Amino acid sequence: MAAFETIAVRTQLERTQFQEHSTPIYLTSSYVFEDSEDMRASFAEEKERNIYSRYSNPNTSEFIDKVVQMEGAEDGFAFATGMAAVFSTLAALLESGDHVVSSRSVFGSTHGLFTKYFPKWNISHDYFDVNAPEDIESLIKPETKILFAESPTNPGVDILDLELLGNVARKHDLILIIDNCFATPYLQNPIKFGADLVIHSATKLMDGQGRVLGGITVGNHELIREIYLFSRNTGPALSPFNAWVLSKSLETLSIRLEKHCENALKVAEFLESLPQAETVKYPFLKSHPQYEVAKKQMRLGGNIVAFQIKGGLEAGRKFIDRLQMCSRSANLGDTRTIVTHPASTTHSKLSEVELEAVGISESLVRISVGLEHVEDIIDDLKKALQE
Ligand SMILES: *Cc1c(COP(=O)(O)O)cnc(C)c1O
């Protein structure tokens, strides 16, 4: 198989009669048929071809094809957003009465699905603590169907041992689903460790420039088939334009990630050297509690650094207000460095007890380290921290 960089650049749709070098955008909602027999056979799935862009589209297929190869998967389906991918994947596979075991540290809206919406359809869940994955087996019931986790987690940057999760899933015949958004397929391939399905919010590092929303699920062929059939009926498909943007973005994913990770490690080391920092968490800092696990399963440490400022909520807000260059925004994985305060923004709906349970303290600040010159990033952080 070709190397990652080559897959990223050279996986491309067949050229049209115009011999274009770069893939064009196929803004078409439907496709035409030769005759009634062609149409019948296409709808009966006797032929593999495009019928309607809610089902498939050439640009979407190119994007899926790249991610499938990058993750070592069999098949995939692309969605309008990361949350459409998370929701459709779970909804396609779960039935009334089923049970999910999930890491407690999941994206805020994923937590919303488990706690607010799935109970409406009689689907229950239990959470395990990221620091106690040995508890997982005690939570598994006869109705448990899915084991779900993110690694690294958002926003705490905790690491879960994917090999351990893979072994538990196999032993209990569970479907292991990993939200691999923070790592991207360049840094980590969960399928190698036993994941059945891998989900990405393509909005983040895959797009990498804060432009479009997108999501994707890749993995086992039979499971993707279920997800495809569900999505074909419910309509969460990715737009061809966004698929085109995302497929182009993947061409530079590896070089962007190399720089993002280099900058993030330097920022993490800088923060660790400060007296104002209570804790600094970055997967490739030796002080990270799961440093060894991170080294085992990740190529580099990612672009997210979490740190706690001495002085709690007030100190955190003051720091964010004083930033001159870094953006105050909710996105992450952008070329521009973004600083967020989860307790007052993305996770503000959680109670204090819930916040503590997912490892978010009031003073936690999340930095999505961008591609500006690292000295300029550090300079901005330094000035904002000065009394
Ligand atoms: C952002 C994010 C999502 C949701 O993605 P959207 O594209 O915003 O819908 C899901 N999981 C993780 C880990 C995320 O960071």
mmCIF file of C-alpha atoms and ligand atoms in Angstrom:
data_model
loop_
_atom_site.group_PDB
_atom_site.id
_atom_site.type_symbol
_atom_site.label_atom_id
_atom_site.label_comp_id
_atom_site.label_asym_id
_atom_site.label_seq_id
_atom_site.Cartn_x
_atom_site.Cartn_y
_atom_site.Cartn_z
ATOM 1 C CA MET A 1 0.000 0.000 0.000
ATOM 2 C CA ALA A 2 1.162 3.545 -0.729
ATOM 3 C CA ALA A 3 2.490 5.713 2.105
ATOM 4 C CA PHE A 4 0.189 8.132 3.951
ATOM 5 C CA GLU A 5 1.421 11.244 2.119
ATOM 6 C CA THR A 6 1.000 9.569 -1.268
ATOM 7 C CA ILE A 7 -2.521 8.367 -0.472
ATOM 8 C CA ALA A 8 -3.358 11.920 0.622
ATOM 9 C CA VAL A 9 -2.132 13.505 -2.597
ATOM 10 C CA ARG A 10 -2.750 10.854 -5.252
ATOM 11 C CA THR A 11 -6.134 9.341 -4.342
ATOM 12 C CA GLN A 12 -8.287 11.042 -6.928
ATOM 13 C CA LEU A 13 -11.400 10.579 -9.026
ATOM 14 C CA GLU A 14 -11.010 9.445 -12.611
ATOM 15 C CA ARG A 15 -10.350 12.348 -14.979
ATOM 16 C CA THR A 16 -13.198 13.543 -17.208
ATOM 17 C CA GLN A 17 -12.798 14.175 -20.967
ATOM 18 C CA PHE A 18 -11.360 17.611 -20.076
ATOM 19 C CA GLN A 19 -8.221 16.040 -18.592
ATOM 20 C CA GLU A 20 -8.310 18.283 -15.544
ATOM 21 C CA HIS A 21 -5.355 17.885 -13.177
ATOM 22 C CA SER A 22 -7.265 18.793 -10.011
ATOM 23 C CA THR A 23 -10.607 17.147 -9.135
ATOM 24 C CA PRO A 24 -13.550 19.379 -10.162
ATOM 25 C CA ILE A 25 -16.570 19.992 -7.932
ATOM 26 C CA TYR A 26 -19.595 17.887 -8.856
ATOM 27 C CA LEU A 27 -22.467 20.090 -7.750
ATOM 28 C CA THR A 28 -25.267 17.823 -8.872
ATOM 29 C CA SER A 29 -28.120 16.455 -6.821
ATOM 30 C CA SER A 30 -28.872 13.567 -9.191
ATOM 31 C CA TYR A 31 -27.510 11.480 -12.089
ATOM 32 C CA VAL A 32 -29.004 10.256 -15.375
ATOM 33 C CA PHE A 33 -29.602 6.721 -16.615
ATOM 34 C CA GLU A 34 -29.230 5.099 -20.054
ATOM 35 C CA ASP A 35 -32.670 3.494 -20.030
ATOM 36 C CA SER A 36 -35.280 2.017 -17.718
ATOM 37 C CA GLU A 37 -33.279 -1.188 -17.279
ATOM 38 C CA ASP A 38 -30.190 0.811 -16.235
ATOM 39 C CA MET A 39 -32.348 2.667 -13.757
ATOM 40 C CA ARG A 40 -33.900 -0.497 -12.330
ATOM 41 C CA ALA A 41 -30.530 -2.226 -11.970
ATOM 42 C CA SER A 42 -28.996 0.845 -10.329
ATOM 43 C CA PHE A 43 -31.759 1.154 -7.746
ATOM 44 C CA ALA A 44 -31.549 -2.605 -7.122
ATOM 45 C CA GLU A 45 -27.841 -2.061 -6.379
ATOM 46 C CA GLU A 46 -26.826 -4.501 -9.094
ATOM 47 C CA LYS A 47 -24.451 -1.759 -10.260
ATOM 48 C CA GLU A 48 -22.237 0.508 -8.241
ATOM 49 C CA ARG A 49 -22.985 4.029 -9.429
ATOM 50 C CA ASN A 50 -24.285 7.394 -8.282
ATOM 51 C CA ILE A 51 -28.071 7.760 -8.120
ATOM 52 C CA TYR A 52 -28.753 10.757 -5.917
ATOM 53 C CA SER A 53 -26.328 12.860 -3.846
ATOM 54 C CA ARG A 54 -28.064 12.001 -0.575
ATOM 55 C CA TYR A 55 -26.697 8.474 -1.199
ATOM 56 C CA SER A 56 -23.366 9.253 -2.864
ATOM 57 C CA ASN A 57 -21.546 11.878 -4.921
ATOM 58 C CA PRO A 58 -18.141 11.750 -6.692
ATOM 59 C CA ASN A 59 -16.532 14.378 -4.400
ATOM 60 C CA THR A 60 -17.859 12.677 -1.292
ATOM 61 C CA SER A 61 -16.574 9.328 -2.586
ATOM 62 C CA GLU A 62 -13.066 10.719 -3.123
ATOM 63 C CA PHE A 63 -12.997 12.105 0.422
ATOM 64 C CA ILE A 64 -14.247 8.789 1.859
ATOM 65 C CA ASP A 65 -11.763 6.806 -0.231
ATOM 66 C CA LYS A 66 -8.843 8.800 1.193
ATOM 67 C CA VAL A 67 -9.907 8.475 4.822
ATOM 68 C CA VAL A 68 -10.675 4.754 4.398
ATOM 69 C CA GLN A 69 -7.106 4.169 3.194
ATOM 70 C CA MET A 70 -5.562 6.456 5.823
ATOM 71 C CA GLU A 71 -7.326 4.607 8.647
ATOM 72 C CA GLY A 72 -6.807 1.125 7.233
ATOM 73 C CA ALA A 73 -10.602 0.689 7.043
ATOM 74 C CA GLU A 74 -12.801 -1.308 4.660
ATOM 75 C CA ASP A 75 -15.475 1.276 3.917
ATOM 76 C CA GLY A 76 -16.921 4.601 5.033
ATOM 77 C CA PHE A 77 -19.682 7.194 4.864
ATOM 78 C CA ALA A 78 -19.336 10.993 5.058
ATOM 79 C CA PHE A 79 -21.632 13.349 6.952
ATOM 80 C CA ALA A 80 -22.544 17.039 7.074
ATOM 81 C CA THR A 81 -20.942 17.443 10.519
ATOM 82 C CA GLY A 82 -19.016 15.458 13.099
ATOM 83 C CA MET A 83 -22.139 15.222 15.238
ATOM 84 C CA ALA A 84 -24.145 13.875 12.284
ATOM 85 C CA ALA A 85 -21.481 11.154 12.068
ATOM 86 C CA VAL A 86 -21.663 10.371 15.792
ATOM 87 C CA PHE A 87 -25.471 10.392 15.891
ATOM 88 C CA SER A 88 -26.068 8.455 12.659
ATOM 89 C CA THR A 89 -23.448 5.835 13.513
ATOM 90 C CA LEU A 90 -24.948 5.147 16.928
ATOM 91 C CA ALA A 91 -28.580 5.422 15.807
ATOM 92 C CA ALA A 92 -28.025 3.050 12.880
ATOM 93 C CA LEU A 93 -26.566 0.336 15.107
ATOM 94 C CA LEU A 94 -28.591 0.645 18.326
ATOM 95 C CA GLU A 95 -32.080 -0.640 19.053
ATOM 96 C CA SER A 96 -34.530 -0.045 21.867
ATOM 97 C CA GLY A 97 -33.251 -1.892 24.944
ATOM 98 C CA ASP A 98 -29.574 -1.658 23.967
ATOM 99 C CA HIS A 99 -26.910 -0.327 26.287
ATOM 100 C CA VAL A 100 -23.708 1.629 25.598
ATOM 101 C CA VAL A 101 -20.579 1.787 27.733
ATOM 102 C CA SER A 102 -18.706 5.031 27.108
ATOM 103 C CA SER A 103 -15.850 7.032 28.482
ATOM 104 C CA ARG A 104 -17.266 9.867 30.605
ATOM 105 C CA SER A 105 -14.960 12.333 28.872
ATOM 106 C CA VAL A 106 -16.732 12.722 25.546
ATOM 107 C CA PHE A 107 -17.541 15.740 23.414
ATOM 108 C CA GLY A 108 -20.333 17.849 24.973
ATOM 109 C CA SER A 109 -22.920 17.065 22.286
ATOM 110 C CA THR A 110 -22.101 13.332 22.388
ATOM 111 C CA HIS A 111 -22.783 13.503 26.123
ATOM 112 C CA GLY A 112 -26.076 15.205 25.197
ATOM 113 C CA LEU A 113 -27.027 12.280 22.930
ATOM 114 C CA PHE A 114 -26.367 9.717 25.670
ATOM 115 C CA THR A 115 -28.111 11.618 28.452
ATOM 116 C CA LYS A 116 -30.935 13.516 26.732
ATOM 117 C CA TYR A 117 -31.943 11.861 23.462
ATOM 118 C CA PHE A 118 -31.136 8.136 23.493
ATOM 119 C CA PRO A 119 -33.181 7.563 26.685
ATOM 120 C CA LYS A 120 -36.235 8.644 24.596
ATOM 121 C CA TRP A 121 -35.689 5.504 22.513
ATOM 122 C CA ASN A 122 -34.942 3.310 25.527
ATOM 123 C CA ILE A 123 -31.201 3.213 24.882
ATOM 124 C CA SER A 124 -29.194 3.480 28.095
ATOM 125 C CA HIS A 125 -25.543 4.077 28.894
ATOM 126 C CA ASP A 126 -22.971 3.848 31.656
ATOM 127 C CA TYR A 127 -19.823 5.935 31.852
ATOM 128 C CA PHE A 128 -16.367 4.811 32.902
ATOM 129 C CA ASP A 129 -13.689 7.127 34.161
ATOM 130 C CA VAL A 130 -10.753 7.787 31.806
ATOM 131 C CA ASN A 131 -8.410 7.123 34.711
ATOM 132 C CA ALA A 132 -10.068 3.807 35.602
ATOM 133 C CA PRO A 133 -10.534 1.840 32.366
ATOM 134 C CA GLU A 134 -10.252 -1.325 34.492
ATOM 135 C CA ASP A 135 -13.853 -0.604 35.575
ATOM 136 C CA ILE A 136 -15.216 -1.102 32.055
ATOM 137 C CA GLU A 137 -15.873 -4.826 32.397
ATOM 138 C CA SER A 138 -17.972 -4.355 35.543
ATOM 139 C CA LEU A 139 -20.309 -2.040 33.560
ATOM 140 C CA ILE A 140 -20.949 -4.477 30.713
ATOM 141 C CA LYS A 141 -24.428 -6.066 30.725
ATOM 142 C CA PRO A 142 -26.044 -8.645 28.438
ATOM 143 C CA GLU A 143 -27.709 -5.708 26.567
ATOM 144 C CA THR A 144 -24.425 -3.850 26.020
ATOM 145 C CA LYS A 145 -23.741 -3.470 22.333
ATOM 146 C CA ILE A 146 -21.256 -0.626 21.917
ATOM 147 C CA LEU A 147 -18.091 0.514 23.653
ATOM 148 C CA PHE A 148 -17.447 4.192 22.843
ATOM 149 C CA ALA A 149 -14.475 6.454 23.577
ATOM 150 C CA GLU A 150 -12.426 9.439 22.442
ATOM 151 C CA SER A 151 -8.658 9.600 22.712
ATOM 152 C CA PRO A 152 -7.204 12.146 23.276
ATOM 153 C CA THR A 153 -10.284 13.488 25.039
ATOM 154 C CA ASN A 154 -11.819 16.921 24.555
ATOM 155 C CA PRO A 155 -10.979 19.175 26.385
ATOM 156 C CA GLY A 156 -8.957 17.371 29.075
ATOM 157 C CA VAL A 157 -6.434 15.742 26.665
ATOM 158 C CA ASP A 158 -6.612 12.454 28.563
ATOM 159 C CA ILE A 159 -5.438 9.316 26.773
ATOM 160 C CA LEU A 160 -7.207 5.954 26.717
ATOM 161 C CA ASP A 161 -5.318 2.755 25.970
ATOM 162 C CA LEU A 162 -6.842 1.695 22.635
ATOM 163 C CA GLU A 163 -5.313 -1.789 22.817
ATOM 164 C CA LEU A 164 -6.983 -2.353 26.180
ATOM 165 C CA LEU A 165 -10.331 -1.160 24.797
ATOM 166 C CA GLY A 166 -9.889 -3.417 21.756
ATOM 167 C CA ASN A 167 -9.276 -6.438 23.975
ATOM 168 C CA VAL A 168 -12.337 -5.740 26.161
ATOM 169 C CA ALA A 169 -14.525 -5.239 23.085
ATOM 170 C CA ARG A 170 -13.378 -8.514 21.532
ATOM 171 C CA LYS A 171 -13.792 -10.476 24.756
ATOM 172 C CA HIS A 172 -17.387 -9.265 25.234
ATOM 173 C CA ASP A 173 -18.333 -9.118 21.555
ATOM 174 C CA LEU A 174 -18.959 -5.358 21.592
ATOM 175 C CA ILE A 175 -18.653 -2.903 18.719
ATOM 176 C CA LEU A 176 -15.746 -0.594 19.571
ATOM 177 C CA ILE A 177 -16.218 2.953 18.236
ATOM 178 C CA ILE A 178 -13.449 5.534 18.595
ATOM 179 C CA ASP A 179 -13.910 9.258 18.003
ATOM 180 C CA ASN A 180 -10.432 9.955 16.569
ATOM 181 C CA CYS A 181 -10.984 13.670 15.974
ATOM 182 C CA PHE A 182 -8.096 15.011 18.101
ATOM 183 C CA ALA A 183 -5.546 12.628 16.601
ATOM 184 C CA THR A 184 -6.552 12.527 12.915
ATOM 185 C CA PRO A 185 -5.596 9.440 10.871
ATOM 186 C CA TYR A 186 -2.047 10.808 10.601
ATOM 187 C CA LEU A 187 -1.322 10.486 14.323
ATOM 188 C CA GLN A 188 -3.350 7.420 15.302
ATOM 189 C CA ASN A 189 -5.184 4.520 13.636
ATOM 190 C CA PRO A 190 -7.592 2.931 16.141
ATOM 191 C CA ILE A 191 -8.499 0.045 13.802
ATOM 192 C CA LYS A 192 -4.971 -1.324 14.318
ATOM 193 C CA PHE A 193 -5.806 -1.658 18.026
ATOM 194 C CA GLY A 194 -9.164 -3.368 17.498
ATOM 195 C CA ALA A 195 -11.657 -0.570 16.784
ATOM 196 C CA ASP A 196 -14.547 -1.577 14.511
ATOM 197 C CA LEU A 197 -15.471 1.984 13.569
ATOM 198 C CA VAL A 198 -13.599 5.280 13.651
ATOM 199 C CA ILE A 199 -15.365 8.652 13.647
ATOM 200 C CA HIS A 200 -13.947 12.065 12.777
ATOM 201 C CA SER A 201 -15.271 15.572 12.947
ATOM 202 C CA ALA A 202 -13.639 16.695 9.689
ATOM 203 C CA THR A 203 -14.441 20.263 10.763
ATOM 204 C CA LYS A 204 -11.342 20.277 12.932
ATOM 205 C CA LEU A 205 -7.831 19.306 11.817
ATOM 206 C CA MET A 206 -8.951 17.608 8.602
ATOM 207 C CA ASP A 207 -10.215 20.910 7.191
ATOM 208 C CA GLY A 208 -7.569 22.583 9.299
ATOM 209 C CA GLN A 209 -8.438 26.119 8.238
ATOM 210 C CA GLY A 210 -11.727 26.740 10.003
ATOM 211 C CA ARG A 211 -13.826 26.852 6.830
ATOM 212 C CA VAL A 212 -16.305 23.974 6.489
ATOM 213 C CA LEU A 213 -18.156 21.469 8.641
ATOM 214 C CA GLY A 214 -17.965 17.760 7.935
ATOM 215 C CA GLY A 215 -17.840 14.322 9.496
ATOM 216 C CA ILE A 216 -16.955 10.772 8.554
ATOM 217 C CA THR A 217 -17.232 7.229 9.879
ATOM 218 C CA VAL A 218 -14.975 4.476 8.532
ATOM 219 C CA GLY A 219 -14.428 0.844 9.464
ATOM 220 C CA ASN A 220 -15.941 -2.604 9.084
ATOM 221 C CA HIS A 221 -17.830 -3.104 5.808
ATOM 222 C CA GLU A 222 -21.011 -4.685 7.255
ATOM 223 C CA LEU A 223 -21.371 -2.003 9.936
ATOM 224 C CA ILE A 224 -20.822 0.780 7.400
ATOM 225 C CA ARG A 225 -23.527 -0.817 5.255
ATOM 226 C CA GLU A 226 -26.003 -0.430 8.161
ATOM 227 C CA ILE A 227 -24.902 3.171 8.639
ATOM 228 C CA TYR A 228 -25.205 3.840 4.895
ATOM 229 C CA LEU A 229 -28.766 2.457 4.746
ATOM 230 C CA PHE A 230 -29.784 4.509 7.790
ATOM 231 C CA SER A 231 -28.212 7.663 6.333
ATOM 232 C CA ARG A 232 -29.682 7.114 2.875
ATOM 233 C CA ASN A 233 -33.108 7.351 4.533
ATOM 234 C CA THR A 234 -32.434 10.049 7.107
ATOM 235 C CA GLY A 235 -30.321 12.441 5.009
ATOM 236 C CA PRO A 236 -27.231 13.598 6.955
ATOM 237 C CA ALA A 237 -24.978 13.455 3.841
ATOM 238 C CA LEU A 238 -21.974 15.737 3.371
ATOM 239 C CA SER A 239 -22.293 18.442 0.696
ATOM 240 C CA PRO A 240 -20.154 17.885 -2.447
ATOM 241 C CA PHE A 241 -18.586 21.324 -2.045
ATOM 242 C CA ASN A 242 -17.487 20.591 1.514
ATOM 243 C CA ALA A 243 -16.250 17.157 0.448
ATOM 244 C CA TRP A 244 -14.112 18.821 -2.234
ATOM 245 C CA VAL A 245 -12.654 21.269 0.317
ATOM 246 C CA LEU A 246 -11.953 18.443 2.764
ATOM 247 C CA SER A 247 -10.371 16.151 0.195
ATOM 248 C CA LYS A 248 -8.040 19.008 -0.846
ATOM 249 C CA SER A 249 -7.234 19.686 2.813
ATOM 250 C CA LEU A 250 -6.185 16.084 3.352
ATOM 251 C CA GLU A 251 -3.428 16.569 0.778
ATOM 252 C CA THR A 252 -1.584 18.709 3.336
ATOM 253 C CA LEU A 253 -2.708 16.949 6.531
ATOM 254 C CA SER A 254 0.649 15.308 7.279
ATOM 255 C CA ILE A 255 2.785 18.428 6.898
ATOM 256 C CA ARG A 256 0.281 20.566 8.784
ATOM 257 C CA LEU A 257 0.182 18.045 11.620
ATOM 258 C CA GLU A 258 3.977 17.844 11.851
ATOM 259 C CA LYS A 259 4.115 21.605 12.431
ATOM 260 C CA HIS A 260 1.021 21.759 14.676
ATOM 261 C CA CYS A 261 2.535 19.084 16.929
ATOM 262 C CA GLU A 262 6.009 20.671 16.960
ATOM 263 C CA ASN A 263 4.486 24.027 17.978
ATOM 264 C CA ALA A 264 2.168 22.421 20.550
ATOM 265 C CA LEU A 265 5.026 20.592 22.265
ATOM 266 C CA LYS A 266 6.994 23.851 22.511
ATOM 267 C CA VAL A 267 3.954 25.688 23.909
ATOM 268 C CA ALA A 268 3.377 22.877 26.437
ATOM 269 C CA GLU A 269 7.021 22.981 27.545
ATOM 270 C CA PHE A 270 6.860 26.752 27.862
ATOM 271 C CA LEU A 271 3.701 26.594 30.004
ATOM 272 C CA GLU A 272 5.174 23.869 32.176
ATOM 273 C CA SER A 273 8.096 26.150 33.009
ATOM 274 C CA LEU A 274 5.799 28.877 34.355
ATOM 275 C CA PRO A 275 5.060 29.460 38.042
ATOM 276 C CA GLN A 276 1.472 30.540 37.105
ATOM 277 C CA ALA A 277 0.645 27.118 35.649
ATOM 278 C CA GLU A 278 -0.914 24.702 38.105
ATOM 279 C CA THR A 279 -0.958 21.758 35.688
ATOM 280 C CA VAL A 280 -0.121 21.350 32.001
ATOM 281 C CA LYS A 281 -1.389 18.402 30.034
ATOM 282 C CA TYR A 282 -0.023 17.384 26.665
ATOM 283 C CA PRO A 283 0.222 13.720 25.560
ATOM 284 C CA PHE A 284 3.917 13.902 24.649
ATOM 285 C CA LEU A 285 5.036 15.662 27.853
ATOM 286 C CA LYS A 286 6.684 13.160 30.205
ATOM 287 C CA SER A 287 4.502 14.536 33.005
ATOM 288 C CA HIS A 288 1.292 13.361 31.261
ATOM 289 C CA PRO A 289 -0.191 10.505 33.341
ATOM 290 C CA GLN A 290 -0.627 8.344 30.215
ATOM 291 C CA TYR A 291 2.592 9.400 28.477
ATOM 292 C CA GLU A 292 3.665 5.788 27.831
ATOM 293 C CA VAL A 293 0.290 4.878 26.315
ATOM 294 C CA ALA A 294 0.348 8.017 24.159
ATOM 295 C CA LYS A 295 3.825 7.088 22.871
ATOM 296 C CA LYS A 296 2.625 3.568 22.078
ATOM 297 C CA GLN A 297 -0.416 4.546 20.022
ATOM 298 C CA MET A 298 0.277 8.045 18.644
ATOM 299 C CA ARG A 299 2.861 9.225 16.132
ATOM 300 C CA LEU A 300 3.016 12.727 17.719
ATOM 301 C CA GLY A 301 1.176 14.416 20.585
ATOM 302 C CA GLY A 302 -1.455 16.410 18.662
ATOM 303 C CA ASN A 303 -2.113 20.161 18.739
ATOM 304 C CA ILE A 304 -4.172 20.548 21.902
ATOM 305 C CA VAL A 305 -2.659 21.631 25.190
ATOM 306 C CA ALA A 306 -4.763 21.834 28.361
ATOM 307 C CA PHE A 307 -3.572 23.838 31.331
ATOM 308 C CA GLN A 308 -4.817 25.163 34.615
ATOM 309 C CA ILE A 309 -3.904 28.626 35.792
ATOM 310 C CA LYS A 310 -3.351 29.329 39.465
ATOM 311 C CA GLY A 311 -6.157 31.569 40.686
ATOM 312 C CA GLY A 312 -9.145 29.659 39.324
ATOM 313 C CA LEU A 313 -11.970 31.042 37.220
ATOM 314 C CA GLU A 314 -11.001 34.717 37.571
ATOM 315 C CA ALA A 315 -7.390 34.111 36.567
ATOM 316 C CA GLY A 316 -8.546 32.048 33.589
ATOM 317 C CA ARG A 317 -10.881 34.765 32.349
ATOM 318 C CA LYS A 318 -8.296 37.497 32.849
ATOM 319 C CA PHE A 319 -5.752 35.515 30.859
ATOM 320 C CA ILE A 320 -8.173 34.979 27.954
ATOM 321 C CA ASP A 321 -9.232 38.647 27.950
ATOM 322 C CA ARG A 322 -5.624 39.806 27.680
ATOM 323 C CA LEU A 323 -4.681 37.776 24.603
ATOM 324 C CA GLN A 324 -3.781 40.009 21.667
ATOM 325 C CA MET A 325 -3.207 37.531 18.827
ATOM 326 C CA CYS A 326 -4.641 34.125 19.819
ATOM 327 C CA SER A 327 -8.338 33.844 18.944
ATOM 328 C CA ARG A 328 -11.099 33.509 21.486
ATOM 329 C CA SER A 329 -13.223 30.966 19.616
ATOM 330 C CA ALA A 330 -14.915 27.612 20.105
ATOM 331 C CA ASN A 331 -13.360 25.792 17.159
ATOM 332 C CA LEU A 332 -10.114 23.859 17.224
ATOM 333 C CA GLY A 333 -7.616 22.458 14.762
ATOM 334 C CA ASP A 334 -7.364 25.722 12.809
ATOM 335 C CA THR A 335 -4.189 27.304 11.366
ATOM 336 C CA ARG A 336 -4.863 30.081 13.903
ATOM 337 C CA THR A 337 -4.179 29.425 17.570
ATOM 338 C CA ILE A 338 -7.447 29.308 19.521
ATOM 339 C CA VAL A 339 -7.844 29.594 23.273
ATOM 340 C CA THR A 340 -11.020 28.483 25.042
ATOM 341 C CA HIS A 341 -12.295 28.303 28.575
ATOM 342 C CA PRO A 342 -14.517 25.172 28.608
ATOM 343 C CA ALA A 343 -16.142 25.794 32.018
ATOM 344 C CA SER A 344 -17.762 29.052 30.863
ATOM 345 C CA THR A 345 -18.409 28.088 27.233
ATOM 346 C CA THR A 346 -18.579 24.618 25.604
ATOM 347 C CA HIS A 347 -19.215 22.815 28.898
ATOM 348 C CA SER A 348 -21.180 25.551 30.713
ATOM 349 C CA LYS A 349 -24.317 23.370 30.784
ATOM 350 C CA LEU A 350 -22.573 20.839 33.019
ATOM 351 C CA SER A 351 -22.954 21.094 36.791
ATOM 352 C CA GLU A 352 -19.865 21.451 38.990
ATOM 353 C CA VAL A 353 -20.057 17.746 39.852
ATOM 354 C CA GLU A 354 -20.349 16.799 36.167
ATOM 355 C CA LEU A 355 -17.442 19.098 35.279
ATOM 356 C CA GLU A 356 -15.253 17.462 37.870
ATOM 357 C CA ALA A 357 -16.287 14.009 36.664
ATOM 358 C CA VAL A 358 -15.147 14.772 33.122
ATOM 359 C CA GLY A 359 -11.913 16.294 34.362
ATOM 360 C CA ILE A 360 -12.699 19.952 33.696
ATOM 361 C CA SER A 361 -11.837 22.378 36.442
ATOM 362 C CA GLU A 362 -13.017 25.983 36.462
ATOM 363 C CA SER A 363 -9.512 27.186 35.645
ATOM 364 C CA LEU A 364 -8.889 24.773 32.743
ATOM 365 C CA VAL A 365 -7.835 26.520 29.545
ATOM 366 C CA ARG A 366 -7.636 24.662 26.233
ATOM 367 C CA ILE A 367 -5.216 25.832 23.592
ATOM 368 C CA SER A 368 -5.515 24.613 20.027
ATOM 369 C CA VAL A 369 -2.025 25.444 18.841
ATOM 370 C CA GLY A 370 -1.945 26.812 15.299
ATOM 371 C CA LEU A 371 0.623 27.376 12.586
ATOM 372 C CA GLU A 372 1.779 30.916 13.416
ATOM 373 C CA HIS A 373 5.477 31.155 14.315
ATOM 374 C CA VAL A 374 5.770 29.457 17.683
ATOM 375 C CA GLU A 375 7.689 32.393 19.202
ATOM 376 C CA ASP A 376 4.772 34.691 18.412
ATOM 377 C CA ILE A 377 2.302 32.268 20.018
ATOM 378 C CA ILE A 378 4.437 31.955 23.145
ATOM 379 C CA ASP A 379 4.939 35.718 23.276
ATOM 380 C CA ASP A 380 1.178 36.327 23.247
ATOM 381 C CA LEU A 381 0.603 33.747 25.991
ATOM 382 C CA LYS A 382 3.474 35.176 28.050
ATOM 383 C CA LYS A 383 2.150 38.755 27.891
ATOM 384 C CA ALA A 384 -1.393 37.641 28.771
ATOM 385 C CA LEU A 385 -0.053 35.851 31.854
ATOM 386 C CA GLN A 386 1.974 38.789 33.158
ATOM 387 C CA GLU A 387 0.566 40.527 36.202
HETATM 388 C C1 LIG B 1 -16.037 18.932 17.320
HETATM 389 C C2 LIG B 1 -16.136 17.538 17.746
HETATM 390 C C3 LIG B 1 -17.239 16.750 17.389
HETATM 391 C C4 LIG B 1 -18.410 17.313 16.597
HETATM 392 O O1 LIG B 1 -18.044 17.751 15.335
HETATM 393 P P1 LIG B 1 -18.871 18.868 14.515
HETATM 394 O O2 LIG B 1 -18.245 18.835 13.185
HETATM 395 O O3 LIG B 1 -18.688 20.170 15.241
HETATM 396 O O4 LIG B 1 -20.298 18.454 14.516
HETATM 397 C C5 LIG B 1 -17.257 15.429 17.798
HETATM 398 N N1 LIG B 1 -16.248 14.902 18.535
HETATM 399 C C6 LIG B 1 -15.177 15.644 18.912
HETATM 400 C C7 LIG B 1 -14.109 15.006 19.713
HETATM 401 C C8 LIG B 1 -15.079 16.978 18.537
HETATM 402 O O5 LIG B 1 -14.024 17.701 18.918
#
